[in-house]
Amino acid sequence: MLCLRLTPLLVLVLVVSLGAAFPHEGAPRKGCSLFKYKQVIFHEMKAVEKMQKEFRSIRRLDRTCNTRLLDREWTSAHLSVPDRVLLVQAELNFTIAMLQRPARPSFARTRQRPLAFLAQAREDLQGCVAPSHQPSGELRQWLQNLQLAMQTVTQENISCLEDYAIRHLFEVLGDLNCAARQEKC
Ligand SMILES: *[C@@H]1O[C@H](CO)[C@@H](O)[C@H](O)[C@H]1NC(C)=O
Ligand SMILES: *[C@@H]1O[C@H](CO)[C@@H](O)[C@H](O)[C@H]1NC(C)=O
Protein backbone atom coordinates (compact mmCIF):
# COMPACT_ATOMS: atom_id res chain seq x y z
CA MET A 1 0.00 0.00 0.00
CA LEU A 2 2.70 2.39 1.00
CA CYS A 3 4.52 1.38 -2.13
CA LEU A 4 1.57 2.28 -4.34
CA ARG A 5 1.16 5.64 -2.74
CA LEU A 6 4.77 6.51 -3.25
CA THR A 7 4.78 5.62 -6.92
CA PRO A 8 3.16 8.78 -8.32
CA LEU A 9 5.54 10.87 -6.28
CA LEU A 10 8.53 8.97 -7.58
CA VAL A 11 7.32 9.35 -11.15
CA LEU A 12 6.90 13.04 -10.59
CA VAL A 13 10.40 13.40 -9.16
CA LEU A 14 11.78 11.46 -12.09
CA VAL A 15 9.97 13.58 -14.67
CA VAL A 16 11.07 16.80 -13.00
CA SER A 17 14.70 15.72 -12.82
CA LEU A 18 14.68 14.49 -16.41
CA GLY A 19 13.22 17.79 -17.51
CA ALA A 20 16.01 19.61 -15.73
CA ALA A 21 18.66 17.34 -17.22
CA PHE A 22 17.47 17.89 -20.79
CA PRO A 23 16.54 21.53 -21.31
CA HIS A 24 14.77 22.15 -24.60
CA GLU A 25 17.56 23.21 -26.83
CA GLY A 26 16.85 25.80 -29.44
CA ALA A 27 13.69 26.97 -27.64
CA PRO A 28 13.50 30.71 -26.94
CA ARG A 29 15.04 31.70 -23.66
CA LYS A 30 12.61 31.42 -20.81
CA GLY A 31 10.61 34.51 -20.04
CA CYS A 32 10.54 36.58 -23.24
CA SER A 33 6.93 37.46 -23.86
CA LEU A 34 6.95 40.85 -25.48
CA PHE A 35 3.80 40.35 -27.56
CA LYS A 36 1.63 41.14 -24.51
CA TYR A 37 2.68 44.75 -24.75
CA LYS A 38 1.61 45.38 -28.33
CA GLN A 39 -1.42 47.03 -26.85
CA VAL A 40 -1.02 49.36 -23.96
CA ILE A 41 -3.65 48.33 -21.52
CA PHE A 42 -6.10 51.08 -20.78
CA HIS A 43 -6.57 50.44 -17.06
CA GLU A 44 -2.82 50.31 -16.51
CA MET A 45 -2.57 53.74 -18.09
CA LYS A 46 -5.36 54.99 -15.86
CA ALA A 47 -3.47 53.68 -12.82
CA VAL A 48 -0.31 55.50 -13.92
CA GLU A 49 -2.25 58.69 -14.50
CA LYS A 50 -3.76 58.47 -11.04
CA MET A 51 -0.36 57.89 -9.48
CA GLN A 52 1.17 60.86 -11.32
CA LYS A 53 -1.66 63.04 -10.11
CA GLU A 54 -1.14 61.91 -6.54
CA PHE A 55 2.60 62.50 -6.87
CA ARG A 56 2.11 66.03 -8.18
CA SER A 57 -0.15 66.84 -5.27
CA ILE A 58 2.46 65.85 -2.65
CA ARG A 59 5.80 66.58 -4.27
CA ARG A 60 7.94 69.45 -3.17
CA LEU A 61 10.89 69.91 -5.45
CA ASP A 62 12.85 72.72 -3.89
CA ARG A 63 16.24 72.21 -5.47
CA THR A 64 17.89 72.58 -8.81
CA CYS A 65 18.03 69.35 -10.68
CA ASN A 66 20.44 68.27 -13.30
CA THR A 67 18.61 65.74 -15.46
CA ARG A 68 19.71 67.12 -18.82
CA LEU A 69 21.96 64.07 -19.07
CA LEU A 70 18.85 61.95 -19.58
CA ASP A 71 17.38 63.96 -22.42
CA ARG A 72 17.45 62.18 -25.77
CA GLU A 73 17.48 63.48 -29.29
CA TRP A 74 16.19 60.23 -30.73
CA THR A 75 13.14 58.07 -30.15
CA SER A 76 12.77 54.38 -29.55
CA ALA A 77 11.39 53.84 -33.09
CA HIS A 78 14.73 54.97 -34.45
CA LEU A 79 16.57 52.07 -32.73
CA SER A 80 16.95 48.44 -33.81
CA VAL A 81 14.51 46.02 -32.15
CA PRO A 82 17.08 44.55 -29.72
CA ASP A 83 18.21 48.09 -28.82
CA ARG A 84 14.62 49.05 -28.04
CA VAL A 85 14.38 46.13 -25.65
CA LEU A 86 17.63 47.11 -23.96
CA LEU A 87 16.43 50.68 -23.66
CA VAL A 88 13.16 49.73 -22.05
CA GLN A 89 14.88 47.24 -19.75
CA ALA A 90 17.12 50.01 -18.46
CA GLU A 91 14.17 52.40 -18.16
CA LEU A 92 12.20 49.80 -16.24
CA ASN A 93 15.12 49.16 -13.90
CA PHE A 94 15.46 52.84 -13.21
CA THR A 95 11.75 53.57 -12.88
CA ILE A 96 11.12 50.63 -10.56
CA ALA A 97 14.06 51.62 -8.35
CA MET A 98 12.72 55.17 -8.08
CA LEU A 99 9.16 54.04 -7.42
CA GLN A 100 10.33 51.77 -4.63
CA ARG A 101 11.70 54.61 -2.57
CA PRO A 102 10.12 55.40 0.79
CA ALA A 103 6.89 57.30 0.26
CA ARG A 104 3.87 58.68 1.99
CA PRO A 105 1.03 56.22 2.50
CA SER A 106 -1.20 57.91 -0.08
CA PHE A 107 1.47 57.62 -2.75
CA ALA A 108 2.52 54.15 -1.61
CA ARG A 109 -1.07 53.07 -2.27
CA THR A 110 -1.45 54.57 -5.72
CA ARG A 111 1.94 53.33 -6.89
CA GLN A 112 1.15 49.69 -6.10
CA ARG A 113 -0.57 48.88 -9.34
CA PRO A 114 1.88 50.65 -11.68
CA LEU A 115 4.78 49.05 -9.80
CA ALA A 116 3.33 45.58 -10.18
CA PHE A 117 2.78 46.18 -13.90
CA LEU A 118 6.32 47.46 -14.44
CA ALA A 119 7.83 44.58 -12.46
CA GLN A 120 5.85 42.11 -14.57
CA ALA A 121 7.03 43.81 -17.77
CA ARG A 122 10.63 43.65 -16.60
CA GLU A 123 10.23 39.94 -15.96
CA ASP A 124 8.55 39.37 -19.34
CA LEU A 125 11.42 41.12 -21.10
CA GLN A 126 14.02 38.78 -19.70
CA GLY A 127 15.70 36.78 -22.40
CA CYS A 128 14.38 38.96 -25.25
CA VAL A 129 17.87 40.12 -26.23
CA ALA A 130 20.88 37.91 -26.85
CA PRO A 131 23.44 38.58 -24.11
CA SER A 132 26.03 39.14 -26.83
CA HIS A 133 24.05 41.99 -28.43
CA GLN A 134 26.03 45.23 -28.56
CA PRO A 135 23.98 48.42 -28.25
CA SER A 136 24.39 51.13 -30.90
CA GLY A 137 26.55 54.15 -30.09
CA GLU A 138 23.71 56.48 -29.17
CA LEU A 139 21.98 53.94 -26.94
CA ARG A 140 25.27 53.07 -25.27
CA GLN A 141 25.85 56.75 -24.57
CA TRP A 142 22.42 57.13 -23.01
CA LEU A 143 22.85 53.98 -20.89
CA GLN A 144 26.13 55.43 -19.63
CA ASN A 145 24.43 58.72 -18.84
CA LEU A 146 21.74 56.91 -16.87
CA GLN A 147 24.38 55.03 -14.95
CA LEU A 148 26.25 58.24 -14.27
CA ALA A 149 23.08 59.95 -13.05
CA MET A 150 22.44 57.05 -10.66
CA GLN A 151 26.04 57.09 -9.43
CA THR A 152 26.30 60.82 -8.81
CA VAL A 153 22.94 61.28 -7.17
CA THR A 154 23.00 62.21 -3.49
CA GLN A 155 20.53 61.87 -0.64
CA GLU A 156 19.78 65.57 -1.15
CA ASN A 157 18.88 65.41 -4.80
CA ILE A 158 17.57 61.90 -5.33
CA SER A 159 14.09 63.43 -5.41
CA CYS A 160 15.17 64.92 -8.75
CA LEU A 161 15.52 61.48 -10.30
CA GLU A 162 12.36 60.26 -8.64
CA ASP A 163 10.48 63.20 -10.09
CA TYR A 164 12.01 62.59 -13.51
CA ALA A 165 11.08 58.89 -13.45
CA ILE A 166 7.48 59.56 -12.53
CA ARG A 167 7.03 62.36 -15.05
CA HIS A 168 8.42 60.16 -17.83
CA LEU A 169 6.39 57.05 -17.11
CA PHE A 170 4.19 57.36 -20.17
CA GLU A 171 7.31 57.55 -22.31
CA VAL A 172 8.51 54.30 -20.78
CA LEU A 173 5.15 52.69 -21.57
CA GLY A 174 5.46 54.02 -25.13
CA ASP A 175 8.96 52.56 -25.42
CA LEU A 176 7.66 49.22 -24.13
CA ASN A 177 4.92 49.27 -26.73
CA CYS A 178 7.40 50.18 -29.46
CA ALA A 179 9.69 47.30 -28.51
CA ALA A 180 6.72 44.91 -28.59
CA ARG A 181 5.51 46.06 -32.01
CA GLN A 182 8.91 45.25 -33.49
CA GLU A 183 9.11 46.38 -37.14
CA LYS A 184 5.65 47.94 -36.92
CA CYS A 185 6.70 50.66 -34.50
C1 LIG B 1 23.03 65.71 -7.56
O1 LIG B 1 24.10 66.37 -6.98
C2 LIG B 1 25.39 65.93 -7.43
C3 LIG B 1 26.45 66.63 -6.59
O2 LIG B 1 26.28 68.01 -6.59
C4 LIG B 1 25.51 66.22 -8.92
O3 LIG B 1 26.76 65.75 -9.39
C5 LIG B 1 24.40 65.51 -9.65
O4 LIG B 1 24.43 65.84 -11.03
C6 LIG B 1 23.04 65.90 -9.07
N1 LIG B 1 22.02 65.07 -9.69
C7 LIG B 1 20.86 65.55 -10.10
C8 LIG B 1 19.92 64.55 -10.71
O5 LIG B 1 20.52 66.71 -9.99
C1 LIG C 1 18.26 45.65 -15.29
O1 LIG C 1 18.42 45.06 -14.01
C2 LIG C 1 18.75 43.68 -14.07
C3 LIG C 1 18.69 43.13 -12.66
O2 LIG C 1 18.72 44.11 -11.70
C4 LIG C 1 20.11 43.53 -14.72
O3 LIG C 1 20.46 42.17 -14.79
C5 LIG C 1 20.05 44.12 -16.11
O4 LIG C 1 21.33 44.09 -16.71
C6 LIG C 1 19.55 45.53 -16.08
N1 LIG C 1 19.33 45.93 -17.46
C7 LIG C 1 19.74 47.07 -17.96
C8 LIG C 1 19.53 47.24 -19.43
O5 LIG C 1 20.26 47.93 -17.29
CSV table of C-alpha atoms and ligand atoms in Angstrom, one decimal:
chain,number,residue,atom,x,y,z
A,1,MET,CA,0.0,0.0,0.0
A,2,LEU,CA,2.7,2.4,1.0
A,3,CYS,CA,4.5,1.4,-2.1
A,4,LEU,CA,1.6,2.3,-4.3
A,5,ARG,CA,1.2,5.6,-2.7
A,6,LEU,CA,4.8,6.5,-3.3
A,7,THR,CA,4.8,5.6,-6.9
A,8,PRO,CA,3.2,8.8,-8.3
A,9,LEU,CA,5.5,10.9,-6.3
A,10,LEU,CA,8.5,9.0,-7.6
A,11,VAL,CA,7.3,9.4,-11.1
A,12,LEU,CA,6.9,13.0,-10.6
A,13,VAL,CA,10.4,13.4,-9.2
A,14,LEU,CA,11.8,11.5,-12.1
A,15,VAL,CA,10.0,13.6,-14.7
A,16,VAL,CA,11.1,16.8,-13.0
A,17,SER,CA,14.7,15.7,-12.8
A,18,LEU,CA,14.7,14.5,-16.4
A,19,GLY,CA,13.2,17.8,-17.5
A,20,ALA,CA,16.0,19.6,-15.7
A,21,ALA,CA,18.7,17.3,-17.2
A,22,PHE,CA,17.5,17.9,-20.8
A,23,PRO,CA,16.5,21.5,-21.3
A,24,HIS,CA,14.8,22.1,-24.6
A,25,GLU,CA,17.6,23.2,-26.8
A,26,GLY,CA,16.9,25.8,-29.4
A,27,ALA,CA,13.7,27.0,-27.6
A,28,PRO,CA,13.5,30.7,-26.9
A,29,ARG,CA,15.0,31.7,-23.7
A,30,LYS,CA,12.6,31.4,-20.8
A,31,GLY,CA,10.6,34.5,-20.0
A,32,CYS,CA,10.5,36.6,-23.2
A,33,SER,CA,6.9,37.5,-23.9
A,34,LEU,CA,6.9,40.8,-25.5
A,35,PHE,CA,3.8,40.4,-27.6
A,36,LYS,CA,1.6,41.1,-24.5
A,37,TYR,CA,2.7,44.8,-24.8
A,38,LYS,CA,1.6,45.4,-28.3
A,39,GLN,CA,-1.4,47.0,-26.9
A,40,VAL,CA,-1.0,49.4,-24.0
A,41,ILE,CA,-3.7,48.3,-21.5
A,42,PHE,CA,-6.1,51.1,-20.8
A,43,HIS,CA,-6.6,50.4,-17.1
A,44,GLU,CA,-2.8,50.3,-16.5
A,45,MET,CA,-2.6,53.7,-18.1
A,46,LYS,CA,-5.4,55.0,-15.9
A,47,ALA,CA,-3.5,53.7,-12.8
A,48,VAL,CA,-0.3,55.5,-13.9
A,49,GLU,CA,-2.3,58.7,-14.5
A,50,LYS,CA,-3.8,58.5,-11.0
A,51,MET,CA,-0.4,57.9,-9.5
A,52,GLN,CA,1.2,60.9,-11.3
A,53,LYS,CA,-1.7,63.0,-10.1
A,54,GLU,CA,-1.1,61.9,-6.5
A,55,PHE,CA,2.6,62.5,-6.9
A,56,ARG,CA,2.1,66.0,-8.2
A,57,SER,CA,-0.2,66.8,-5.3
A,58,ILE,CA,2.5,65.9,-2.6
A,59,ARG,CA,5.8,66.6,-4.3
A,60,ARG,CA,7.9,69.5,-3.2
A,61,LEU,CA,10.9,69.9,-5.5
A,62,ASP,CA,12.9,72.7,-3.9
A,63,ARG,CA,16.2,72.2,-5.5
A,64,THR,CA,17.9,72.6,-8.8
A,65,CYS,CA,18.0,69.3,-10.7
A,66,ASN,CA,20.4,68.3,-13.3
A,67,THR,CA,18.6,65.7,-15.5
A,68,ARG,CA,19.7,67.1,-18.8
A,69,LEU,CA,22.0,64.1,-19.1
A,70,LEU,CA,18.8,61.9,-19.6
A,71,ASP,CA,17.4,64.0,-22.4
A,72,ARG,CA,17.4,62.2,-25.8
A,73,GLU,CA,17.5,63.5,-29.3
A,74,TRP,CA,16.2,60.2,-30.7
A,75,THR,CA,13.1,58.1,-30.2
A,76,SER,CA,12.8,54.4,-29.6
A,77,ALA,CA,11.4,53.8,-33.1
A,78,HIS,CA,14.7,55.0,-34.4
A,79,LEU,CA,16.6,52.1,-32.7
A,80,SER,CA,16.9,48.4,-33.8
A,81,VAL,CA,14.5,46.0,-32.2
A,82,PRO,CA,17.1,44.6,-29.7
A,83,ASP,CA,18.2,48.1,-28.8
A,84,ARG,CA,14.6,49.0,-28.0
A,85,VAL,CA,14.4,46.1,-25.7
A,86,LEU,CA,17.6,47.1,-24.0
A,87,LEU,CA,16.4,50.7,-23.7
A,88,VAL,CA,13.2,49.7,-22.1
A,89,GLN,CA,14.9,47.2,-19.7
A,90,ALA,CA,17.1,50.0,-18.5
A,91,GLU,CA,14.2,52.4,-18.2
A,92,LEU,CA,12.2,49.8,-16.2
A,93,ASN,CA,15.1,49.2,-13.9
A,94,PHE,CA,15.5,52.8,-13.2
A,95,THR,CA,11.7,53.6,-12.9
A,96,ILE,CA,11.1,50.6,-10.6
A,97,ALA,CA,14.1,51.6,-8.4
A,98,MET,CA,12.7,55.2,-8.1
A,99,LEU,CA,9.2,54.0,-7.4
A,100,GLN,CA,10.3,51.8,-4.6
A,101,ARG,CA,11.7,54.6,-2.6
A,102,PRO,CA,10.1,55.4,0.8
A,103,ALA,CA,6.9,57.3,0.3
A,104,ARG,CA,3.9,58.7,2.0
A,105,PRO,CA,1.0,56.2,2.5
A,106,SER,CA,-1.2,57.9,-0.1
A,107,PHE,CA,1.5,57.6,-2.8
A,108,ALA,CA,2.5,54.2,-1.6
A,109,ARG,CA,-1.1,53.1,-2.3
A,110,THR,CA,-1.5,54.6,-5.7
A,111,ARG,CA,1.9,53.3,-6.9
A,112,GLN,CA,1.2,49.7,-6.1
A,113,ARG,CA,-0.6,48.9,-9.3
A,114,PRO,CA,1.9,50.6,-11.7
A,115,LEU,CA,4.8,49.1,-9.8
A,116,ALA,CA,3.3,45.6,-10.2
A,117,PHE,CA,2.8,46.2,-13.9
A,118,LEU,CA,6.3,47.5,-14.4
A,119,ALA,CA,7.8,44.6,-12.5
A,120,GLN,CA,5.8,42.1,-14.6
A,121,ALA,CA,7.0,43.8,-17.8
A,122,ARG,CA,10.6,43.6,-16.6
A,123,GLU,CA,10.2,39.9,-16.0
A,124,ASP,CA,8.6,39.4,-19.3
A,125,LEU,CA,11.4,41.1,-21.1
A,126,GLN,CA,14.0,38.8,-19.7
A,127,GLY,CA,15.7,36.8,-22.4
A,128,CYS,CA,14.4,39.0,-25.2
A,129,VAL,CA,17.9,40.1,-26.2
A,130,ALA,CA,20.9,37.9,-26.8
A,131,PRO,CA,23.4,38.6,-24.1
A,132,SER,CA,26.0,39.1,-26.8
A,133,HIS,CA,24.0,42.0,-28.4
A,134,GLN,CA,26.0,45.2,-28.6
A,135,PRO,CA,24.0,48.4,-28.3
A,136,SER,CA,24.4,51.1,-30.9
A,137,GLY,CA,26.6,54.1,-30.1
A,138,GLU,CA,23.7,56.5,-29.2
A,139,LEU,CA,22.0,53.9,-26.9
A,140,ARG,CA,25.3,53.1,-25.3
A,141,GLN,CA,25.9,56.8,-24.6
A,142,TRP,CA,22.4,57.1,-23.0
A,143,LEU,CA,22.8,54.0,-20.9
A,144,GLN,CA,26.1,55.4,-19.6
A,145,ASN,CA,24.4,58.7,-18.8
A,146,LEU,CA,21.7,56.9,-16.9
A,147,GLN,CA,24.4,55.0,-14.9
A,148,LEU,CA,26.2,58.2,-14.3
A,149,ALA,CA,23.1,60.0,-13.0
A,150,MET,CA,22.4,57.1,-10.7
A,151,GLN,CA,26.0,57.1,-9.4
A,152,THR,CA,26.3,60.8,-8.8
A,153,VAL,CA,22.9,61.3,-7.2
A,154,THR,CA,23.0,62.2,-3.5
A,155,GLN,CA,20.5,61.9,-0.6
A,156,GLU,CA,19.8,65.6,-1.1
A,157,ASN,CA,18.9,65.4,-4.8
A,158,ILE,CA,17.6,61.9,-5.3
A,159,SER,CA,14.1,63.4,-5.4
A,160,CYS,CA,15.2,64.9,-8.8
A,161,LEU,CA,15.5,61.5,-10.3
A,162,GLU,CA,12.4,60.3,-8.6
A,163,ASP,CA,10.5,63.2,-10.1
A,164,TYR,CA,12.0,62.6,-13.5
A,165,ALA,CA,11.1,58.9,-13.4
A,166,ILE,CA,7.5,59.6,-12.5
A,167,ARG,CA,7.0,62.4,-15.1
A,168,HIS,CA,8.4,60.2,-17.8
A,169,LEU,CA,6.4,57.0,-17.1
A,170,PHE,CA,4.2,57.4,-20.2
A,171,GLU,CA,7.3,57.5,-22.3
A,172,VAL,CA,8.5,54.3,-20.8
A,173,LEU,CA,5.1,52.7,-21.6
A,174,GLY,CA,5.5,54.0,-25.1
A,175,ASP,CA,9.0,52.6,-25.4
A,176,LEU,CA,7.7,49.2,-24.1
A,177,ASN,CA,4.9,49.3,-26.7
A,178,CYS,CA,7.4,50.2,-29.5
A,179,ALA,CA,9.7,47.3,-28.5
A,180,ALA,CA,6.7,44.9,-28.6
A,181,ARG,CA,5.5,46.1,-32.0
A,182,GLN,CA,8.9,45.2,-33.5
A,183,GLU,CA,9.1,46.4,-37.1
A,184,LYS,CA,5.7,47.9,-36.9
A,185,CYS,CA,6.7,50.7,-34.5
B,1,LIG,C1,23.0,65.7,-7.6
B,1,LIG,O1,24.1,66.4,-7.0
B,1,LIG,C2,25.4,65.9,-7.4
B,1,LIG,C3,26.5,66.6,-6.6
B,1,LIG,O2,26.3,68.0,-6.6
B,1,LIG,C4,25.5,66.2,-8.9
B,1,LIG,O3,26.8,65.8,-9.4
B,1,LIG,C5,24.4,65.5,-9.7
B,1,LIG,O4,24.4,65.8,-11.0
B,1,LIG,C6,23.0,65.9,-9.1
B,1,LIG,N1,22.0,65.1,-9.7
B,1,LIG,C7,20.9,65.5,-10.1
B,1,LIG,C8,19.9,64.5,-10.7
B,1,LIG,O5,20.5,66.7,-10.0
B,2,LIG,C1,18.3,45.6,-15.3
B,2,LIG,O1,18.4,45.1,-14.0
B,2,LIG,C2,18.7,43.7,-14.1
B,2,LIG,C3,18.7,43.1,-12.7
B,2,LIG,O2,18.7,44.1,-11.7
B,2,LIG,C4,20.1,43.5,-14.7
B,2,LIG,O3,20.5,42.2,-14.8
B,2,LIG,C5,20.1,44.1,-16.1
B,2,LIG,O4,21.3,44.1,-16.7
B,2,LIG,C6,19.5,45.5,-16.1
B,2,LIG,N1,19.3,45.9,-17.5
B,2,LIG,C7,19.7,47.1,-18.0
B,2,LIG,C8,19.5,47.2,-19.4
B,2,LIG,O5,20.3,47.9,-17.3
